[in-house]
PDB file of C-alpha atoms in Angstrom:
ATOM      1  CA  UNK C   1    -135.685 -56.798 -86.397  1.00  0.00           C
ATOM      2  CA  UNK C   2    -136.018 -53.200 -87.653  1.00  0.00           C
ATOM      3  CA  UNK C   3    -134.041 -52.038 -85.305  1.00  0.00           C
ATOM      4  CA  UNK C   4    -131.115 -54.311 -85.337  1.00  0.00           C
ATOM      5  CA  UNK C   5    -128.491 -54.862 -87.880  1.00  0.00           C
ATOM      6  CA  UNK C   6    -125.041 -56.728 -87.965  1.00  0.00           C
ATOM      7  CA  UNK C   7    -122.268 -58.147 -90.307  1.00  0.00           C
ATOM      8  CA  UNK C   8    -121.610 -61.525 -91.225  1.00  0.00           C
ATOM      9  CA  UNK C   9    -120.014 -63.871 -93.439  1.00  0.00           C
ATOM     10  CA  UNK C  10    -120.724 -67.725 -94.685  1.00  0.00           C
ATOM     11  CA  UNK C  11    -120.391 -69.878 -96.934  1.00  0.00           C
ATOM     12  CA  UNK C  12    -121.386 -73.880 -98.026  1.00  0.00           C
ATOM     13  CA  UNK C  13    -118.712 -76.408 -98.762  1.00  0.00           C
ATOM     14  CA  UNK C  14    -119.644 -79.712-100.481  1.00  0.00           C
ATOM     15  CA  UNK C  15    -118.439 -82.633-102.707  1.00  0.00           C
ATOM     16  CA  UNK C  16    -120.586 -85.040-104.280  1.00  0.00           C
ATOM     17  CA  UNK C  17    -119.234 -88.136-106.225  1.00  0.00           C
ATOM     18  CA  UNK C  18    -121.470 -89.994-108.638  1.00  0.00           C
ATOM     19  CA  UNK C  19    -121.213 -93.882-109.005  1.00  0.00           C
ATOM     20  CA  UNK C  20    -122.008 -96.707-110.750  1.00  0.00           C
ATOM     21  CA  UNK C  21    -122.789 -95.266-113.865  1.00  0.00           C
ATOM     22  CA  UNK C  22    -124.375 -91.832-112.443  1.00  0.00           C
ATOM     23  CA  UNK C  23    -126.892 -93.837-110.927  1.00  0.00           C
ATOM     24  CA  UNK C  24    -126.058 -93.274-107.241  1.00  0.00           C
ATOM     25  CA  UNK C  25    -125.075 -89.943-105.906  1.00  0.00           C
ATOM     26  CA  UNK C  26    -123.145 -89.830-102.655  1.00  0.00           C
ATOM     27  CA  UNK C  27    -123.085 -85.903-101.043  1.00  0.00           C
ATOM     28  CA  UNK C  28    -121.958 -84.001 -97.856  1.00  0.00           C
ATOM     29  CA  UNK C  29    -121.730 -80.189 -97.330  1.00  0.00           C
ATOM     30  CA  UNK C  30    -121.026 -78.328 -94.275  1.00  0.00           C
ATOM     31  CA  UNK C  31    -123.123 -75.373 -94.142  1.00  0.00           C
ATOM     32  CA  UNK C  32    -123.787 -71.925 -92.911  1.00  0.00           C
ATOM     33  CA  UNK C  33    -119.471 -71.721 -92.179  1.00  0.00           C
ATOM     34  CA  UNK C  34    -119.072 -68.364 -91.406  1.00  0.00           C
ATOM     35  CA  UNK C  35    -119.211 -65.499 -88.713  1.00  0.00           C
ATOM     36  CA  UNK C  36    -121.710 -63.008 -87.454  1.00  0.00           C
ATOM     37  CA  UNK C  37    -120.615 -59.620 -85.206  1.00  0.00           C
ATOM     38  CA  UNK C  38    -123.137 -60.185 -82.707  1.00  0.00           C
ATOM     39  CA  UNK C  39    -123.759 -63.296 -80.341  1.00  0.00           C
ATOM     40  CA  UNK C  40    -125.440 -64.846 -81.780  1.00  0.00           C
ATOM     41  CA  UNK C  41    -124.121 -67.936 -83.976  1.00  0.00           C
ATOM     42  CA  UNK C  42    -125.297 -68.931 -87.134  1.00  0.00           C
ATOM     43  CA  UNK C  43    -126.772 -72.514 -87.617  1.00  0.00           C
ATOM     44  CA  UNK C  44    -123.955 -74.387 -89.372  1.00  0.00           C
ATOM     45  CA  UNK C  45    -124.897 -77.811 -89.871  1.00  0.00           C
ATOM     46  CA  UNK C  46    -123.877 -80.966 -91.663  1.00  0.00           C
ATOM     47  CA  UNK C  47    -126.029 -82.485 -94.479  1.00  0.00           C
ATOM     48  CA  UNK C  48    -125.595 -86.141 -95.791  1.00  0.00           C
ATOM     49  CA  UNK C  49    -127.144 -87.766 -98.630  1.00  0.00           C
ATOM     50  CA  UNK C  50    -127.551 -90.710-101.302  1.00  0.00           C
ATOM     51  CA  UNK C  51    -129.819 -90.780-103.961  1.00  0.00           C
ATOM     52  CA  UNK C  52    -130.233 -93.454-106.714  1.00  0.00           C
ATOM     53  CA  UNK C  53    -131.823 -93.256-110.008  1.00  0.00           C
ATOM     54  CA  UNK C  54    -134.058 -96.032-111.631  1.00  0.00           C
ATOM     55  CA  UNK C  55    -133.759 -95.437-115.559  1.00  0.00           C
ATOM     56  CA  UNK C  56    -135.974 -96.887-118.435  1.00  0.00           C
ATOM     57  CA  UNK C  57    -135.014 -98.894-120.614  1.00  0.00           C
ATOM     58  CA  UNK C  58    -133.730 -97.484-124.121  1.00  0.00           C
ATOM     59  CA  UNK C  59    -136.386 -98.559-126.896  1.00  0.00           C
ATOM     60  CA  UNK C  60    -135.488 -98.630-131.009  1.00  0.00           C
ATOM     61  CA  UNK C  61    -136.003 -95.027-131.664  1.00  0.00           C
ATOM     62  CA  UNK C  62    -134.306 -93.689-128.708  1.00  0.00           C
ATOM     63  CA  UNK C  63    -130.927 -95.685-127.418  1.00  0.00           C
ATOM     64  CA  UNK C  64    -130.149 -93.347-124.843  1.00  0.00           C
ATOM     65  CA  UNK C  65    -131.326 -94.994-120.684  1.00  0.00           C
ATOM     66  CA  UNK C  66    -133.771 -91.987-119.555  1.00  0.00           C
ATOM     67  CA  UNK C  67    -133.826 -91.551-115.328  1.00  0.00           C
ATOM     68  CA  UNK C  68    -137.357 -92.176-114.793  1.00  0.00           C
ATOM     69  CA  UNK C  69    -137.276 -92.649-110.784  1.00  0.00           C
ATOM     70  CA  UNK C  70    -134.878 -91.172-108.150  1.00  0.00           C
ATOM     71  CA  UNK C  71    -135.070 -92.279-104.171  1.00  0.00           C
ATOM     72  CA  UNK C  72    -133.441 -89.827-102.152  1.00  0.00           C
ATOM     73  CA  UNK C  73    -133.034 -89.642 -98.096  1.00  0.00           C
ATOM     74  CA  UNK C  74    -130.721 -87.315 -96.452  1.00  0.00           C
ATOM     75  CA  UNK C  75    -129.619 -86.363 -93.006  1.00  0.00           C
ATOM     76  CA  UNK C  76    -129.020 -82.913 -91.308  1.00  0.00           C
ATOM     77  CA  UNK C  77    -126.887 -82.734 -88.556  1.00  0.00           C
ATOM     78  CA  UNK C  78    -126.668 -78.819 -86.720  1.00  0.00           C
ATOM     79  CA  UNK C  79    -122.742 -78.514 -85.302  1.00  0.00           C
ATOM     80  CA  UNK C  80    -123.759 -76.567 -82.345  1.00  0.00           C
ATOM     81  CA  UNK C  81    -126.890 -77.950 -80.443  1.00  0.00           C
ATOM     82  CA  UNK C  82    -130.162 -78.502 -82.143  1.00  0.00           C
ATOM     83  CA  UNK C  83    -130.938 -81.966 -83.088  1.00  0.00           C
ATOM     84  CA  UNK C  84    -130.648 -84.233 -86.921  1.00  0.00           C
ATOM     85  CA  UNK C  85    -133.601 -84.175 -89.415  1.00  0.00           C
ATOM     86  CA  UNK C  86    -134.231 -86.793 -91.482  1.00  0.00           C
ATOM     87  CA  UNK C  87    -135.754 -86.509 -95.161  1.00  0.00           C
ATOM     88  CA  UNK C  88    -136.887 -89.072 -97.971  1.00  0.00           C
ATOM     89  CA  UNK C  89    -137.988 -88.648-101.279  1.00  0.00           C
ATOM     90  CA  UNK C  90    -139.481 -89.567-104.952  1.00  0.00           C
ATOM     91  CA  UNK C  91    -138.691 -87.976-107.859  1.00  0.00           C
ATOM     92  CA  UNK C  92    -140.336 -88.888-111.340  1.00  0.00           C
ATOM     93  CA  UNK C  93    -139.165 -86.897-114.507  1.00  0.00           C
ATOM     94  CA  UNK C  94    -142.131 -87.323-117.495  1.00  0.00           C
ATOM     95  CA  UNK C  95    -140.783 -87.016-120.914  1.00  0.00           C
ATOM     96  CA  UNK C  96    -137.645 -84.813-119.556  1.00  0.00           C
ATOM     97  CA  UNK C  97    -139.934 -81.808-118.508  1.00  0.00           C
ATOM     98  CA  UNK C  98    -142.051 -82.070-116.040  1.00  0.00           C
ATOM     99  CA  UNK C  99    -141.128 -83.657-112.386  1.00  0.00           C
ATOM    100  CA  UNK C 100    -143.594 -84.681-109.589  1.00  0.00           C
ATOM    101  CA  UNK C 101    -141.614 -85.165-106.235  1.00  0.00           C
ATOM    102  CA  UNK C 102    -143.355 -86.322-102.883  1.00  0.00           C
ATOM    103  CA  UNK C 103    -141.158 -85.999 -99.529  1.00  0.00           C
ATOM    104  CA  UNK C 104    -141.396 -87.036 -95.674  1.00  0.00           C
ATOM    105  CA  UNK C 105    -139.581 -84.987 -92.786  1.00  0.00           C
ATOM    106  CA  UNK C 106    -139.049 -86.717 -89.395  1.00  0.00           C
ATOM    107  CA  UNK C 107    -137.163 -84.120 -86.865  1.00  0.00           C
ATOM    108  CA  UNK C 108    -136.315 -85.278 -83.337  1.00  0.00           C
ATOM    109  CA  UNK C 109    -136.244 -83.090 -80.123  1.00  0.00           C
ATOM    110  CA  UNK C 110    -138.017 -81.467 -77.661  1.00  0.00           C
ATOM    111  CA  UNK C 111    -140.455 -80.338 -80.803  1.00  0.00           C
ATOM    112  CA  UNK C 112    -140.392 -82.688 -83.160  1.00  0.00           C
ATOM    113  CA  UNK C 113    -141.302 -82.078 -86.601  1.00  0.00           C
ATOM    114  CA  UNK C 114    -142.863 -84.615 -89.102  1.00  0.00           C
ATOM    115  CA  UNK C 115    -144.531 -83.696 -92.595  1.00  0.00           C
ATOM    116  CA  UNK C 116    -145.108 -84.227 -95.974  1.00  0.00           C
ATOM    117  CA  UNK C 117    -143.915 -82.482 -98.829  1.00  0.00           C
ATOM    118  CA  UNK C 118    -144.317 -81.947-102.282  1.00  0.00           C
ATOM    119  CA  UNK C 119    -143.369 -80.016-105.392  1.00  0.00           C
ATOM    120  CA  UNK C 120    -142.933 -79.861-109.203  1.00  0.00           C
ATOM    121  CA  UNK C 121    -140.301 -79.039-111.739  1.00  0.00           C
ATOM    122  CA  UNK C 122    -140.202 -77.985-115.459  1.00  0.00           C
ATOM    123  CA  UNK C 123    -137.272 -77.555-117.104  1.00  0.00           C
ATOM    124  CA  UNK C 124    -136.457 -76.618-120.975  1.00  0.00           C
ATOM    125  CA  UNK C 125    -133.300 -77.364-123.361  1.00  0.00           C
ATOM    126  CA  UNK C 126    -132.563 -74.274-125.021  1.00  0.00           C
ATOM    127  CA  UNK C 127    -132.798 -73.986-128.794  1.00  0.00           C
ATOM    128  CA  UNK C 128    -130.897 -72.347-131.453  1.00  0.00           C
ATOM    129  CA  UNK C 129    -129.171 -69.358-130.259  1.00  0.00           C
ATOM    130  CA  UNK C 130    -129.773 -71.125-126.431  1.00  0.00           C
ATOM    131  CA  UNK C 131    -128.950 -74.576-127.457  1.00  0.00           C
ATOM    132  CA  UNK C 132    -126.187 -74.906-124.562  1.00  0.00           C
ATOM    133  CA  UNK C 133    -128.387 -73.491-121.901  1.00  0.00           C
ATOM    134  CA  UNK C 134    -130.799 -75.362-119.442  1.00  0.00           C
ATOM    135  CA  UNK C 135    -133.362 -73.636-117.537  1.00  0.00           C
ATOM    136  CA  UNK C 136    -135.159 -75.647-114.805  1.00  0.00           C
ATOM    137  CA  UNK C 137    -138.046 -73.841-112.736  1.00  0.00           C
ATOM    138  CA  UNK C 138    -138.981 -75.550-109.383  1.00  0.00           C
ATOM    139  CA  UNK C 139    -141.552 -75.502-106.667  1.00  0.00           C
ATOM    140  CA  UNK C 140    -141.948 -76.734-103.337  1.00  0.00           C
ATOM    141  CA  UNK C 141    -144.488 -77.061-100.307  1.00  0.00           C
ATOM    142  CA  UNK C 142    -142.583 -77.693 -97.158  1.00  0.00           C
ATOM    143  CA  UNK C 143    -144.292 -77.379 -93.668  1.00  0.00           C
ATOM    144  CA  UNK C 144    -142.539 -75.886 -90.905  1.00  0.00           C
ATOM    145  CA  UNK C 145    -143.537 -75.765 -87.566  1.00  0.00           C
ATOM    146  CA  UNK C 146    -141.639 -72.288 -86.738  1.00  0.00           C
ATOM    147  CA  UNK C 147    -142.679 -70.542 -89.644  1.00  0.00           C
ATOM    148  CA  UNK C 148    -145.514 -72.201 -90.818  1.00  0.00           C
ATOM    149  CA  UNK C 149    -146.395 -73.710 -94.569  1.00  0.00           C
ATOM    150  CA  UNK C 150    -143.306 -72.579 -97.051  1.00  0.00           C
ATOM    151  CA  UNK C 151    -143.677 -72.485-100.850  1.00  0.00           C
ATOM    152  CA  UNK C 152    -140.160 -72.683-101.848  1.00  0.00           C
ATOM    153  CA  UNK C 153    -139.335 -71.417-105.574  1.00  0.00           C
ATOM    154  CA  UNK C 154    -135.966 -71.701-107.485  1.00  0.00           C
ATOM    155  CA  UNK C 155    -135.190 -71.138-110.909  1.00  0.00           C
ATOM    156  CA  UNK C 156    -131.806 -72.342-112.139  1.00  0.00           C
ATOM    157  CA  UNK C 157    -129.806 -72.155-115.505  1.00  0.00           C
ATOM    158  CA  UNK C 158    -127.260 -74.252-116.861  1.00  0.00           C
ATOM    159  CA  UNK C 159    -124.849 -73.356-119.382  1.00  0.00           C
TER     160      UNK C 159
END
């Protein structure tokens, strides 16, 4: 790879709708649309999903429903060759901070791949000065039988 170079383009396009009173979330994004210079093509693909949200119920001193349990599964389909991927998953927020999430990853194909996966996520309100910003930190451990074991990190902010 030190040797070669090239120039491409791409982008994702999605739309997700929320129903039912944001508890289900219905998604699909095309991704990797774009263009490289060489001939190779890049791996668009199609991902579906649906995800619903178990909430608590409010108590006396706080009103407000709190998501306590999402179930997720999703579907990734490539556009040229390849073949879908399957994916389910927990999440469980505690006390708005922290989140445990647990995962399982069926591919088909001459090589399929299966695994389990897990990660955590802490995220903060801001405060004072900060008070409209979010900042979420997440981790992930996702097996990959090209690559190997991949620790997946994101940080994202909301404002």
């Amino acid at each position: 790879l030190d040797v070669e170079d090239s120039l491409g383009m791409a982008a994702d396009v999605g739309v997700l709708f929320r129903l039912l009173d944001n508890r289900v979330g219905v998604g699909v994004a095309a991704q990797n649309l774009g263009f490289l210079d060489t001939e190779e093509d890049l791996p668009m693909n199609v991902r579906g999903g649906v995800a619903y949200q178990i909430r608590t119920k409010p108590s006396p001193d706080d009103p407000t429903p709190r998501d306590l349990l999402a179930l997720v599964a999703d579907v990734n389909v490539p556009i040229v060759g390849g073949f879908p991927t399957f994916h389910v998953g927990v999440e469980n927020w505690f006390y708005d901070v922290v989140a445990l999430r647990l995962g399982y990853n069926i591919g088909q194909g001459e090589n399929p791949g299966k695994g389990m996966t897990f990660g955590v996520g802490l995220r903060h309100k801001g405060e004072a000065s900060l008070e409209n910003v979010n900042f979420q930190f997440d981790y992930a451990f996702v097996p990959d039988k090209d690559v190997g074991d991949a620790h997946r990190i994101s940080f994202i902010t909301r404002f």
